mmCIF file with all atom_site columns, C-alpha atoms in Angstrom:
data_model
loop_
_atom_site.group_PDB
_atom_site.id
_atom_site.type_symbol
_atom_site.label_atom_id
_atom_site.label_alt_id
_atom_site.label_comp_id
_atom_site.label_asym_id
_atom_site.label_entity_id
_atom_site.label_seq_id
_atom_site.pdbx_PDB_ins_code
_atom_site.Cartn_x
_atom_site.Cartn_y
_atom_site.Cartn_z
_atom_site.occupancy
_atom_site.B_iso_or_equiv
_atom_site.pdbx_formal_charge
_atom_site.auth_seq_id
_atom_site.auth_comp_id
_atom_site.auth_asym_id
_atom_site.auth_atom_id
_atom_site.pdbx_PDB_model_num
ATOM 1   C CA . MET A 1 1   ? 133.491 75.194  86.827  1.00 50.00 ? 1   MET A CA 1
ATOM 2   C CA . ALA A 1 2   ? 131.882 76.313  90.129  1.00 53.00 ? 2   ALA A CA 1
ATOM 3   C CA . ARG A 1 3   ? 128.752 78.298  90.060  1.00 50.00 ? 3   ARG A CA 1
ATOM 4   C CA . GLU A 1 4   ? 128.360 81.379  92.067  1.00 48.00 ? 4   GLU A CA 1
ATOM 5   C CA . PRO A 1 5   ? 125.707 81.077  94.849  1.00 48.00 ? 5   PRO A CA 1
ATOM 6   C CA . THR A 1 6   ? 122.521 83.013  93.799  1.00 45.00 ? 6   THR A CA 1
ATOM 7   C CA . ARG A 1 7   ? 122.191 86.267  95.653  1.00 48.00 ? 7   ARG A CA 1
ATOM 8   C CA . PHE A 1 8   ? 119.138 87.187  97.575  1.00 63.00 ? 8   PHE A CA 1
ATOM 9   C CA . ARG A 1 9   ? 116.872 89.386  95.604  1.00 73.00 ? 9   ARG A CA 1
ATOM 10  C CA . ASN A 1 10  ? 114.366 91.694  97.317  1.00 77.00 ? 10  ASN A CA 1
ATOM 11  C CA . ARG A 1 11  ? 110.741 91.261  96.110  1.00 85.00 ? 11  ARG A CA 1
ATOM 12  C CA . THR A 1 12  ? 109.271 93.905  93.904  1.00 91.00 ? 12  THR A CA 1
ATOM 13  C CA . MET A 1 13  ? 105.712 94.979  93.545  1.00 92.00 ? 13  MET A CA 1
ATOM 14  C CA . ALA A 1 14  ? 105.544 92.931  90.245  1.00 93.00 ? 14  ALA A CA 1
ATOM 15  C CA . ASP A 1 15  ? 106.400 89.751  92.172  1.00 92.00 ? 15  ASP A CA 1
ATOM 16  C CA . LEU A 1 16  ? 103.452 90.078  94.547  1.00 95.00 ? 16  LEU A CA 1
ATOM 17  C CA . PRO A 1 17  ? 100.042 88.363  94.159  1.00 95.00 ? 17  PRO A CA 1
ATOM 18  C CA . LEU A 1 18  ? 96.981  90.723  93.551  1.00 96.00 ? 18  LEU A CA 1
ATOM 19  C CA . PHE A 1 19  ? 96.227  90.749  97.357  1.00 97.00 ? 19  PHE A CA 1
ATOM 20  C CA . ALA A 1 20  ? 99.316  90.698  99.408  1.00 97.00 ? 20  ALA A CA 1
ATOM 21  C CA . SER A 1 21  ? 99.982  90.423  103.153 1.00 96.00 ? 21  SER A CA 1
ATOM 22  C CA . ASP A 1 22  ? 101.682 93.305  105.034 1.00 96.00 ? 22  ASP A CA 1
ATOM 23  C CA . ASP A 1 23  ? 104.983 91.271  105.339 1.00 94.00 ? 23  ASP A CA 1
ATOM 24  C CA . GLU A 1 24  ? 104.980 90.721  101.558 1.00 95.00 ? 24  GLU A CA 1
ATOM 25  C CA . LEU A 1 25  ? 104.289 94.423  100.853 1.00 96.00 ? 25  LEU A CA 1
ATOM 26  C CA . GLY A 1 26  ? 106.767 95.478  103.441 1.00 95.00 ? 26  GLY A CA 1
ATOM 27  C CA . GLU A 1 27  ? 109.508 93.593  101.760 1.00 94.00 ? 27  GLU A CA 1
ATOM 28  C CA . ALA A 1 28  ? 108.616 95.041  98.365  1.00 95.00 ? 28  ALA A CA 1
ATOM 29  C CA . VAL A 1 29  ? 108.294 98.561  99.577  1.00 95.00 ? 29  VAL A CA 1
ATOM 30  C CA . LEU A 1 30  ? 110.835 98.867  102.466 1.00 94.00 ? 30  LEU A CA 1
ATOM 31  C CA . GLY A 1 31  ? 113.208 95.926  101.855 1.00 92.00 ? 31  GLY A CA 1
ATOM 32  C CA . TRP A 1 32  ? 113.910 92.833  103.744 1.00 90.00 ? 32  TRP A CA 1
ATOM 33  C CA . GLU A 1 33  ? 115.499 94.495  106.765 1.00 91.00 ? 33  GLU A CA 1
ATOM 34  C CA . ARG A 1 34  ? 112.685 97.010  107.366 1.00 93.00 ? 34  ARG A CA 1
ATOM 35  C CA . ARG A 1 35  ? 109.770 94.754  106.257 1.00 92.00 ? 35  ARG A CA 1
ATOM 36  C CA . GLY A 1 36  ? 108.360 94.650  109.794 1.00 93.00 ? 36  GLY A CA 1
ATOM 37  C CA . GLN A 1 37  ? 107.905 98.460  109.924 1.00 96.00 ? 37  GLN A CA 1
ATOM 38  C CA . PHE A 1 38  ? 105.319 98.256  107.118 1.00 96.00 ? 38  PHE A CA 1
ATOM 39  C CA . ARG A 1 39  ? 102.291 97.366  109.131 1.00 96.00 ? 39  ARG A CA 1
ATOM 40  C CA . ALA A 1 40  ? 102.468 100.339 111.432 1.00 95.00 ? 40  ALA A CA 1
ATOM 41  C CA . LEU A 1 41  ? 103.199 102.671 108.493 1.00 95.00 ? 41  LEU A CA 1
ATOM 42  C CA . ALA A 1 42  ? 100.215 101.268 106.609 1.00 96.00 ? 42  ALA A CA 1
ATOM 43  C CA . GLU A 1 43  ? 97.857  101.702 109.542 1.00 94.00 ? 43  GLU A CA 1
ATOM 44  C CA . LEU A 1 44  ? 99.081  105.255 109.965 1.00 94.00 ? 44  LEU A CA 1
ATOM 45  C CA . HIS A 1 45  ? 98.311  106.057 106.321 1.00 94.00 ? 45  HIS A CA 1
ATOM 46  C CA . GLU A 1 46  ? 94.944  104.336 106.131 1.00 93.00 ? 46  GLU A CA 1
ATOM 47  C CA . ARG A 1 47  ? 93.533  107.660 107.487 1.00 92.00 ? 47  ARG A CA 1
ATOM 48  C CA . SER A 1 48  ? 94.774  109.303 104.332 1.00 91.00 ? 48  SER A CA 1
ATOM 49  C CA . GLY A 1 49  ? 93.284  106.721 101.954 1.00 92.00 ? 49  GLY A CA 1
ATOM 50  C CA . PHE A 1 50  ? 95.943  103.888 102.026 1.00 94.00 ? 50  PHE A CA 1
ATOM 51  C CA . PRO A 1 51  ? 94.112  100.645 101.070 1.00 95.00 ? 51  PRO A CA 1
ATOM 52  C CA . LYS A 1 52  ? 92.921  98.536  103.861 1.00 95.00 ? 52  LYS A CA 1
ATOM 53  C CA . VAL A 1 53  ? 93.219  94.816  104.330 1.00 96.00 ? 53  VAL A CA 1
ATOM 54  C CA . HIS A 1 54  ? 90.316  93.251  102.342 1.00 95.00 ? 54  HIS A CA 1
ATOM 55  C CA . PRO A 1 55  ? 88.214  91.088  104.746 1.00 95.00 ? 55  PRO A CA 1
ATOM 56  C CA . ILE A 1 56  ? 87.605  88.356  102.255 1.00 95.00 ? 56  ILE A CA 1
ATOM 57  C CA . PHE A 1 57  ? 90.933  88.108  100.474 1.00 95.00 ? 57  PHE A CA 1
ATOM 58  C CA . GLY A 1 58  ? 92.998  88.789  103.550 1.00 95.00 ? 58  GLY A CA 1
ATOM 59  C CA . GLY A 1 59  ? 95.494  91.155  102.039 1.00 96.00 ? 59  GLY A CA 1
ATOM 60  C CA . ARG A 1 60  ? 95.846  94.696  100.621 1.00 97.00 ? 60  ARG A CA 1
ATOM 61  C CA . TYR A 1 61  ? 95.088  95.204  96.898  1.00 96.00 ? 61  TYR A CA 1
ATOM 62  C CA . VAL A 1 62  ? 98.574  95.698  95.466  1.00 96.00 ? 62  VAL A CA 1
ATOM 63  C CA . PRO A 1 63  ? 97.663  97.974  92.469  1.00 95.00 ? 63  PRO A CA 1
ATOM 64  C CA . ALA A 1 64  ? 95.834  100.341 94.866  1.00 94.00 ? 64  ALA A CA 1
ATOM 65  C CA . VAL A 1 65  ? 98.869  100.331 97.214  1.00 95.00 ? 65  VAL A CA 1
ATOM 66  C CA . LYS A 1 66  ? 101.157 101.199 94.287  1.00 94.00 ? 66  LYS A CA 1
ATOM 67  C CA . HIS A 1 67  ? 98.851  103.936 93.097  1.00 92.00 ? 67  HIS A CA 1
ATOM 68  C CA . PHE A 1 68  ? 98.691  105.353 96.569  1.00 93.00 ? 68  PHE A CA 1
ATOM 69  C CA . LEU A 1 69  ? 102.441 105.551 97.018  1.00 93.00 ? 69  LEU A CA 1
ATOM 70  C CA . ASP A 1 70  ? 102.893 106.925 93.424  1.00 92.00 ? 70  ASP A CA 1
ATOM 71  C CA . SER A 1 71  ? 100.334 109.619 93.993  1.00 89.00 ? 71  SER A CA 1
ATOM 72  C CA . MET A 1 72  ? 101.773 110.353 97.427  1.00 89.00 ? 72  MET A CA 1
ATOM 73  C CA . HIS A 1 73  ? 105.065 111.323 95.642  1.00 87.00 ? 73  HIS A CA 1
ATOM 74  C CA . GLY A 1 74  ? 103.489 113.055 92.616  1.00 86.00 ? 74  GLY A CA 1
ATOM 75  C CA . LEU A 1 75  ? 104.003 110.256 90.062  1.00 86.00 ? 75  LEU A CA 1
ATOM 76  C CA . ALA A 1 76  ? 100.458 109.238 89.434  1.00 74.00 ? 76  ALA A CA 1
ATOM 77  C CA . PRO A 1 77  ? 97.874  111.462 87.803  1.00 73.00 ? 77  PRO A CA 1
ATOM 78  C CA . VAL A 1 78  ? 95.122  112.589 90.051  1.00 64.00 ? 78  VAL A CA 1
ATOM 79  C CA . LEU A 1 79  ? 91.906  111.100 88.939  1.00 62.00 ? 79  LEU A CA 1
ATOM 80  C CA . PRO A 1 80  ? 88.494  112.641 89.642  1.00 58.00 ? 80  PRO A CA 1
ATOM 81  C CA . LEU A 1 81  ? 86.366  110.698 91.958  1.00 56.00 ? 81  LEU A CA 1
ATOM 82  C CA . ALA A 1 82  ? 83.253  111.336 90.002  1.00 55.00 ? 82  ALA A CA 1
ATOM 83  C CA . PRO A 1 83  ? 82.700  112.403 86.341  1.00 57.00 ? 83  PRO A CA 1
ATOM 84  C CA . ASP A 1 84  ? 81.917  115.960 85.737  1.00 56.00 ? 84  ASP A CA 1
ATOM 85  C CA . GLY A 1 85  ? 78.098  116.858 85.479  1.00 57.00 ? 85  GLY A CA 1
ATOM 86  C CA . LYS A 1 86  ? 76.556  119.167 82.980  1.00 58.00 ? 86  LYS A CA 1
ATOM 87  C CA . GLU A 1 87  ? 77.080  122.789 83.772  1.00 57.00 ? 87  GLU A CA 1
ATOM 88  C CA . GLY A 1 88  ? 73.999  124.503 85.227  1.00 56.00 ? 88  GLY A CA 1
ATOM 89  C CA . THR A 1 89  ? 72.203  121.346 86.546  1.00 55.00 ? 89  THR A CA 1
ATOM 90  C CA . PHE A 1 90  ? 72.641  122.652 90.121  1.00 56.00 ? 90  PHE A CA 1
ATOM 91  C CA . HIS A 1 91  ? 70.659  125.795 89.349  1.00 58.00 ? 91  HIS A CA 1
ATOM 92  C CA . VAL A 1 92  ? 66.933  125.610 90.211  1.00 60.00 ? 92  VAL A CA 1
ATOM 93  C CA . GLU A 1 93  ? 64.136  128.143 89.762  1.00 67.00 ? 93  GLU A CA 1
ATOM 94  C CA . ARG A 1 94  ? 63.486  129.783 93.090  1.00 64.00 ? 94  ARG A CA 1
ATOM 95  C CA . LYS A 1 95  ? 60.202  131.273 94.117  1.00 69.00 ? 95  LYS A CA 1
ATOM 96  C CA . LYS A 1 96  ? 60.160  134.676 95.613  1.00 69.00 ? 96  LYS A CA 1
ATOM 97  C CA . PRO A 1 97  ? 61.737  134.615 99.103  1.00 67.00 ? 97  PRO A CA 1
ATOM 98  C CA . ILE A 1 98  ? 59.391  134.795 101.957 1.00 67.00 ? 98  ILE A CA 1
ATOM 99  C CA . ARG A 1 99  ? 59.903  137.960 103.984 1.00 68.00 ? 99  ARG A CA 1
ATOM 100 C CA . MET A 1 100 ? 59.864  137.502 107.616 1.00 67.00 ? 100 MET A CA 1
ATOM 101 C CA . ILE A 1 101 ? 58.001  140.089 109.488 1.00 69.00 ? 101 ILE A CA 1
ATOM 102 C CA . ASP A 1 102 ? 59.698  141.586 112.508 1.00 68.00 ? 102 ASP A CA 1
ATOM 103 C CA . PRO A 1 103 ? 57.230  141.709 115.313 1.00 67.00 ? 103 PRO A CA 1
ATOM 104 C CA . GLY A 1 104 ? 58.819  144.761 116.819 1.00 69.00 ? 104 GLY A CA 1
ATOM 105 C CA . ALA A 1 105 ? 58.813  146.787 113.506 1.00 66.00 ? 105 ALA A CA 1
ATOM 106 C CA . PRO A 1 106 ? 56.114  149.480 113.052 1.00 67.00 ? 106 PRO A CA 1
ATOM 107 C CA . THR A 1 107 ? 53.243  148.348 110.728 1.00 65.00 ? 107 THR A CA 1
ATOM 108 C CA . VAL A 1 108 ? 52.370  150.263 107.646 1.00 64.00 ? 108 VAL A CA 1
ATOM 109 C CA . ARG A 1 109 ? 48.700  150.650 106.811 1.00 66.00 ? 109 ARG A CA 1
ATOM 110 C CA . ALA A 1 110 ? 47.426  150.867 103.368 1.00 63.00 ? 110 ALA A CA 1
ATOM 111 C CA . ARG A 1 111 ? 44.983  153.714 102.724 1.00 63.00 ? 111 ARG A CA 1
#
């Protein structure tokens, strides 16, 4: 009985290491044929918050890439960047405003 040759399977995000190169990400996101286009697309979207290549680990953080792409297409919940503060903490007691005297205005004398 002859075995069928195994077919080439594209990489998925689940197959990637935690920090992946642009070539690896390109294959998972765009497929084998278009993987070379990923680097230019990633650099274009870095201005919009796409994860940058980590200088120590030498790759992009895969969960952050997935979250960016999901949120770009409305699939991920938008999380606040900072927790909400208490209401009213931004109000401060103000002293009476200092009135500026117009040098050209007529002066009023008290009697």
